[in-house]
Coordinates of N, CA and C and ligand atoms in Angstrom, one line a residue:
M1 N -90.7 100.6 -103.5 CA -89.8 101.4 -102.7 C -90.3 101.3 -101.2
K2 N -91.5 101.1 -101.0 CA -92.1 101.1 -99.6 C -91.3 100.1 -98.7
K3 N -91.1 98.9 -99.2 CA -90.4 97.9 -98.5 C -89.0 98.4 -98.0
V4 N -88.4 99.1 -98.9 CA -87.0 99.5 -98.6 C -87.0 100.5 -97.5
T5 N -87.9 101.5 -97.5 CA -88.0 102.5 -96.4 C -88.3 101.8 -95.1
N6 N -89.2 100.8 -95.2 CA -89.5 100.1 -93.9 C -88.3 99.4 -93.4
Y7 N -87.5 98.8 -94.3 CA -86.3 98.2 -93.9 C -85.3 99.1 -93.1
F8 N -85.2 100.3 -93.7 CA -84.3 101.3 -93.1 C -84.9 101.7 -91.7
K9 N -86.2 101.9 -91.7 CA -86.8 102.3 -90.4 C -86.5 101.2 -89.3
T10 N -86.7 99.9 -89.7 CA -86.4 98.9 -88.8 C -84.9 98.9 -88.3
A11 N -84.1 99.1 -89.3 CA -82.6 99.1 -89.0 C -82.3 100.2 -88.1
A12 N -82.9 101.4 -88.3 CA -82.6 102.5 -87.5 C -83.1 102.3 -86.1
L13 N -84.2 101.6 -86.0 CA -84.8 101.3 -84.6 C -83.9 100.4 -83.9
A14 N -83.4 99.4 -84.6 CA -82.5 98.4 -84.0 C -81.3 99.0 -83.5
I15 N -80.7 99.9 -84.3 CA -79.5 100.6 -83.9 C -79.7 101.5 -82.7
A16 N -80.9 102.1 -82.7 CA -81.2 103.0 -81.5 C -81.3 102.1 -80.3
L17 N -82.0 100.9 -80.4 CA -82.1 100.1 -79.3 C -80.8 99.6 -78.8
L18 N -79.9 99.2 -79.7 CA -78.6 98.7 -79.3 C -77.8 99.8 -78.6
A19 N -77.9 101.0 -79.1 CA -77.2 102.1 -78.5 C -77.6 102.3 -77.1
S20 N -79.0 102.3 -76.9 CA -79.5 102.6 -75.6 C -79.1 101.4 -74.6
S21 N -79.1 100.2 -75.1 CA -78.8 99.1 -74.1 C -77.3 99.2 -73.8
A22 N -76.5 99.6 -74.8 CA -75.0 99.7 -74.5 C -74.8 100.8 -73.4
A23 N -75.5 101.9 -73.5 CA -75.4 103.0 -72.5 C -75.9 102.4 -71.2
Y24 N -76.9 101.6 -71.2 CA -77.4 101.0 -69.9 C -76.3 100.2 -69.3
A25 N -75.6 99.4 -70.1 CA -74.6 98.5 -69.5 C -73.5 99.3 -68.9
V26 N -73.1 100.4 -69.5 CA -72.0 101.3 -69.0 C -72.4 101.9 -67.7
T27 N -73.6 102.4 -67.6 CA -74.0 103.2 -66.4 C -74.3 102.2 -65.2
G28 N -74.4 100.9 -65.5 CA -74.4 100.0 -64.4 C -75.8 99.6 -63.9
A29 N -75.9 99.2 -62.6 CA -77.2 98.7 -62.1 C -78.3 99.7 -62.2
P30 N -79.5 99.2 -62.5 CA -80.6 100.1 -62.6 C -81.1 100.8 -61.3
V31 N -80.7 100.2 -60.2 CA -81.2 100.8 -58.9 C -80.5 102.1 -58.5
Q32 N -79.5 102.4 -59.2 CA -78.7 103.6 -58.8 C -79.4 104.9 -59.3
G33 N -79.9 105.7 -58.4 CA -80.5 107.0 -58.7 C -79.4 108.0 -58.8
S34 N -79.7 109.2 -59.2 CA -78.7 110.3 -59.4 C -77.9 110.6 -58.1
A35 N -78.6 110.5 -57.0 CA -78.0 110.8 -55.7 C -76.9 109.8 -55.4
N36 N -77.2 108.5 -55.8 CA -76.2 107.5 -55.5 C -75.0 107.6 -56.5
L37 N -75.3 108.1 -57.7 CA -74.2 108.2 -58.7 C -73.3 109.4 -58.3
K38 N -73.8 110.3 -57.5 CA -72.9 111.4 -57.0 C -71.9 110.8 -56.1
G39 N -72.3 109.8 -55.2 CA -71.3 109.1 -54.4 C -70.3 108.4 -55.2
K40 N -70.7 107.8 -56.3 CA -69.7 107.1 -57.2 C -68.7 108.0 -57.7
A41 N -69.2 109.2 -58.2 CA -68.3 110.2 -58.8 C -67.3 110.6 -57.7
L42 N -67.7 110.8 -56.5 CA -66.8 111.3 -55.4 C -65.8 110.2 -55.2
M43 N -66.2 108.9 -55.2 CA -65.3 107.8 -55.0 C -64.3 107.7 -56.1
D44 N -64.7 107.9 -57.3 CA -63.8 107.8 -58.5 C -62.7 108.9 -58.4
K45 N -63.1 110.0 -57.7 CA -62.1 111.1 -57.6 C -61.1 110.8 -56.4
S46 N -61.5 109.9 -55.5 CA -60.7 109.7 -54.3 C -59.8 108.4 -54.6
D47 N -59.3 107.8 -53.5 CA -58.4 106.7 -53.7 C -59.1 105.3 -53.5
C48 N -60.4 105.3 -53.3 CA -61.1 104.1 -52.9 C -60.8 102.9 -53.8
N49 N -60.7 103.2 -55.1 CA -60.5 102.1 -56.1 C -59.1 101.4 -56.0
A50 N -58.2 102.1 -55.3 CA -56.9 101.5 -55.1 C -57.0 100.2 -54.2
C51 N -58.0 100.2 -53.3 CA -58.1 99.1 -52.4 C -59.4 98.3 -52.5
H52 N -60.4 98.9 -53.2 CA -61.7 98.2 -53.3 C -62.1 98.1 -54.8
Q53 N -62.8 96.9 -55.0 CA -63.4 96.7 -56.3 C -64.8 96.4 -56.1
L54 N -65.6 96.5 -57.2 CA -67.0 96.2 -57.1 C -67.3 94.8 -56.6
E55 N -66.8 93.8 -57.3 CA -67.2 92.4 -57.1 C -66.2 91.6 -56.3
V56 N -64.9 91.9 -56.3 CA -64.0 91.1 -55.6 C -63.2 91.8 -54.6
K57 N -62.8 91.0 -53.5 CA -62.0 91.6 -52.5 C -60.6 91.9 -53.0
V58 N -60.0 93.1 -52.7 CA -58.6 93.3 -53.1 C -57.9 93.5 -51.7
V59 N -57.6 94.7 -51.4 CA -57.1 95.0 -50.0 C -58.3 95.1 -49.1
G60 N -59.3 95.8 -49.5 CA -60.5 95.9 -48.8 C -61.6 95.1 -49.4
P61 N -62.7 94.9 -48.6 CA -63.8 94.0 -49.1 C -64.5 94.6 -50.4
A62 N -65.0 93.7 -51.2 CA -65.8 94.2 -52.4 C -66.9 95.0 -52.0
F63 N -67.2 96.1 -52.8 CA -68.3 97.0 -52.4 C -69.6 96.2 -52.4
K64 N -69.8 95.2 -53.2 CA -71.0 94.5 -53.2 C -71.2 93.7 -51.9
D65 N -70.1 93.2 -51.4 CA -70.1 92.5 -50.1 C -70.4 93.5 -48.9
I66 N -69.9 94.7 -49.0 CA -70.2 95.7 -48.0 C -71.7 96.0 -48.1
A67 N -72.2 96.1 -49.3 CA -73.6 96.4 -49.5 C -74.5 95.3 -48.9
K68 N -74.1 94.1 -49.1 CA -74.9 93.0 -48.6 C -74.9 93.0 -47.1
K69 N -73.7 93.2 -46.5 CA -73.5 93.1 -45.1 C -74.4 94.1 -44.3
Y70 N -74.4 95.4 -44.9 CA -75.1 96.4 -44.2 C -76.5 96.8 -44.7
K71 N -77.0 96.0 -45.7 CA -78.2 96.3 -46.3 C -79.4 96.5 -45.3
T72 N -79.4 95.7 -44.2 CA -80.5 95.8 -43.3 C -80.0 96.5 -42.0
D73 N -78.8 97.1 -42.0 CA -78.3 97.7 -40.8 C -78.6 99.2 -40.8
K74 N -79.5 99.6 -39.9 CA -80.0 101.0 -39.9 C -78.9 102.0 -39.5
T75 N -77.9 101.5 -38.8 CA -76.8 102.4 -38.3 C -75.8 102.6 -39.4
A76 N -75.9 101.9 -40.5 CA -74.8 102.0 -41.5 C -74.6 103.4 -42.0
L77 N -75.6 104.1 -42.2 CA -75.5 105.5 -42.8 C -74.8 106.5 -41.8
T78 N -74.7 106.1 -40.6 CA -73.9 107.0 -39.7 C -72.5 106.4 -39.4
K79 N -72.5 105.0 -39.3 CA -71.3 104.3 -38.9 C -70.3 104.3 -40.0
L80 N -70.7 104.0 -41.2 CA -69.8 103.8 -42.3 C -69.1 105.1 -42.8
P81 N -69.9 106.3 -42.9 CA -69.2 107.5 -43.2 C -68.1 107.8 -42.2
E82 N -68.3 107.6 -41.0 CA -67.3 107.8 -39.9 C -66.1 107.0 -40.2
K83 N -66.3 105.7 -40.6 CA -65.2 104.8 -40.8 C -64.4 105.2 -42.0
I84 N -65.1 105.8 -43.0 CA -64.3 106.3 -44.2 C -63.4 107.4 -43.8
I85 N -63.9 108.3 -42.9 CA -63.1 109.4 -42.5 C -62.0 109.0 -41.5
K86 N -62.4 108.2 -40.6 CA -61.4 107.9 -39.5 C -60.5 106.6 -39.8
G87 N -61.0 105.8 -40.7 CA -60.3 104.5 -41.0 C -60.4 103.5 -39.9
G88 N -59.6 102.4 -40.0 CA -59.6 101.5 -38.9 C -59.9 100.1 -39.4
A89 N -59.7 99.1 -38.5 CA -59.8 97.7 -38.9 C -60.9 97.0 -38.0
G90 N -61.1 95.7 -38.2 CA -61.9 95.0 -37.3 C -63.3 94.5 -37.8
S91 N -63.8 95.1 -38.8 CA -65.1 94.7 -39.4 C -64.9 93.5 -40.3
W92 N -63.8 93.5 -41.1 CA -63.6 92.5 -42.1 C -62.3 91.7 -41.8
G93 N -61.5 92.2 -41.0 CA -60.2 91.5 -40.7 C -59.3 92.5 -40.1
D94 N -58.0 92.1 -40.1 CA -57.0 92.9 -39.4 C -56.4 94.0 -40.3
I95 N -56.6 94.0 -41.6 CA -56.0 95.1 -42.4 C -56.9 96.3 -42.2
P96 N -56.2 97.4 -41.8 CA -57.0 98.6 -41.6 C -57.4 99.4 -42.9
M97 N -58.6 100.0 -42.8 CA -59.0 100.9 -43.9 C -58.2 102.2 -43.7
A98 N -57.7 102.8 -44.7 CA -57.0 104.1 -44.6 C -58.0 105.2 -44.2
P99 N -57.5 106.1 -43.3 CA -58.4 107.3 -43.0 C -58.4 108.3 -44.1
H100 N -59.5 109.0 -44.2 CA -59.7 110.1 -45.2 C -60.2 111.3 -44.5
P101 N -59.3 112.0 -43.7 CA -59.7 113.2 -43.0 C -60.1 114.3 -43.9
Q102 N -59.7 114.3 -45.2 CA -60.1 115.4 -46.1 C -61.5 115.3 -46.6
I103 N -62.1 114.1 -46.4 CA -63.5 113.9 -47.0 C -64.5 114.4 -45.9
S104 N -65.4 115.2 -46.4 CA -66.5 115.7 -45.5 C -67.5 114.6 -45.1
K105 N -68.2 114.8 -44.0 CA -69.1 113.8 -43.6 C -70.2 113.7 -44.7
A106 N -70.6 114.8 -45.3 CA -71.7 114.8 -46.3 C -71.2 114.0 -47.5
D107 N -70.0 114.2 -48.0 CA -69.5 113.4 -49.1 C -69.3 111.9 -48.8
A108 N -68.9 111.7 -47.5 CA -68.7 110.3 -47.1 C -70.1 109.6 -47.1
T109 N -71.1 110.3 -46.7 CA -72.5 109.8 -46.6 C -73.0 109.4 -48.1
E110 N -72.7 110.3 -49.0 CA -73.0 110.1 -50.4 C -72.3 108.8 -50.9
M111 N -71.1 108.6 -50.5 CA -70.3 107.4 -50.9 C -71.0 106.2 -50.4
V112 N -71.4 106.2 -49.1 CA -72.0 105.1 -48.5 C -73.4 104.8 -49.1
K113 N -74.1 105.8 -49.5 CA -75.4 105.6 -50.1 C -75.2 104.8 -51.4
Y114 N -74.1 105.2 -52.2 CA -73.8 104.5 -53.4 C -73.5 103.1 -53.2
I115 N -72.6 102.9 -52.2 CA -72.1 101.5 -51.9 C -73.3 100.6 -51.5
L116 N -74.2 101.2 -50.6 CA -75.3 100.4 -50.2 C -76.3 100.1 -51.3
S117 N -76.3 101.0 -52.3 CA -77.2 100.7 -53.5 C -76.8 99.6 -54.3
L118 N -75.6 99.0 -54.1 CA -75.1 97.9 -54.9 C -75.6 96.6 -54.4
A119 N -76.3 96.5 -53.3 CA -76.8 95.2 -52.8 C -77.8 94.7 -53.8
P120 N -77.6 93.4 -54.1 CA -78.6 92.8 -55.1 C -80.0 92.8 -54.5
A121 N -80.9 93.1 -55.3 CA -82.3 93.2 -54.8 C -82.8 91.8 -54.3
G122 N -83.4 91.8 -53.1 CA -84.0 90.5 -52.6 C -82.9 89.5 -52.1
A123 N -81.7 89.9 -52.1 CA -80.7 88.9 -51.6 C -80.9 88.7 -50.1
A124 N -80.6 87.4 -49.7 CA -80.8 87.1 -48.3 C -79.7 87.8 -47.5
T125 N -80.1 88.6 -46.6 CA -79.1 89.3 -45.8 C -79.4 89.1 -44.3
K126 N -78.3 89.1 -43.5 CA -78.6 89.1 -42.1 C -77.9 90.4 -41.6
P127 N -78.5 90.9 -40.5 CA -77.9 92.1 -39.9 C -76.5 91.9 -39.5
A128 N -75.7 92.9 -39.6 CA -74.3 92.8 -39.3 C -74.1 92.3 -37.9
A129 N -73.2 91.4 -37.7 CA -73.1 90.7 -36.3 C -72.4 91.7 -35.4
K130 N -71.4 92.4 -35.9 CA -70.7 93.3 -35.0 C -71.3 94.7 -34.9
K131 N -71.5 95.1 -33.7 CA -71.9 96.5 -33.5 C -70.8 97.2 -32.7
S132 N -69.8 97.6 -33.4 CA -68.6 98.2 -32.7 C -68.9 99.6 -32.3
Ligands
LIG1 C1 -55.5 101.6 -48.2 C2 -56.6 100.7 -48.6 C3 -58.0 101.3 -48.6 C4 -58.5 102.5 -49.2 C5 -57.7 103.5 -50.0 C6 -59.9 102.5 -48.9 N1 -60.3 101.5 -48.2 FE1 -62.2 101.1 -47.6 N2 -61.5 99.4 -46.6 C7 -60.2 99.0 -46.6 C8 -60.1 97.8 -45.7 C9 -58.8 97.0 -45.4 C10 -61.4 97.6 -45.1 C11 -61.8 96.6 -44.1 C12 -61.7 97.3 -42.7 C13 -62.2 96.5 -41.6 O1 -62.0 95.3 -41.6 O2 -62.8 97.0 -40.6 C14 -62.2 98.7 -45.7 C15 -63.6 98.8 -45.4 C16 -64.4 99.7 -46.0 C17 -65.8 99.9 -45.7 C18 -66.6 99.0 -44.7 C19 -66.3 99.4 -43.3 C20 -66.8 98.5 -42.2 O3 -66.6 98.9 -41.1 O4 -67.5 97.5 -42.5 C21 -66.3 100.9 -46.4 C22 -67.7 101.4 -46.5 C23 -65.2 101.4 -47.2 N3 -64.1 100.7 -46.9 C24 -65.3 102.5 -48.1 C25 -64.2 103.1 -48.7 C26 -64.3 104.3 -49.4 C27 -65.5 105.0 -49.8 C28 -63.0 104.6 -49.8 C29 -62.5 105.9 -50.5 C30 -62.8 107.1 -49.9 C31 -62.1 103.6 -49.2 N4 -62.9 102.7 -48.6 C32 -60.7 103.6 -49.4 C33 -59.1 99.5 -47.3 C34 -59.2 100.7 -48.0

């Protein structure tokens, strides 16, 4: 009987491991702390996903591309929340970003923190060329 119980123990462990890795996949990149996930939650409640996706450009640039572009830009945490609130074009092309006057500066900053956390670790980045 001992072998049988061992088998069940191993099976239970395997299931537990599978379950935890599945949860891992759903919650996304490991770099995101709880503060960054707050920004994601705020974005999911807003209209961001209508124009932005994580990996690919839709109407607006992919969030991962935004993260790469501003990863080393120290002004990003003040500049980008303002852009989310006021909208405007020129950083990525002629299509303007919609303004979001209803979003507070604090919430917009949380969103930017989340977006910037999406930059791949160790990726080659150059500082943003445009300082508008
Ligand atoms: C109507 C479409 C639209 C919606 C809705 C939208 N965006 Fe954008 N977003 C754009 C476009 C287009 C750009 C590129 C603007 C540019 O070239 O300067 C952009 C650019 C950005 C940038 C980079 C700005 C820069 O200057 O590099 C950030 C950050 C951003 N969006 C975040 C958000 C967030 C957060 C939301 C939700 C609150 C949101 N966007 C909703 C279209 C949109």
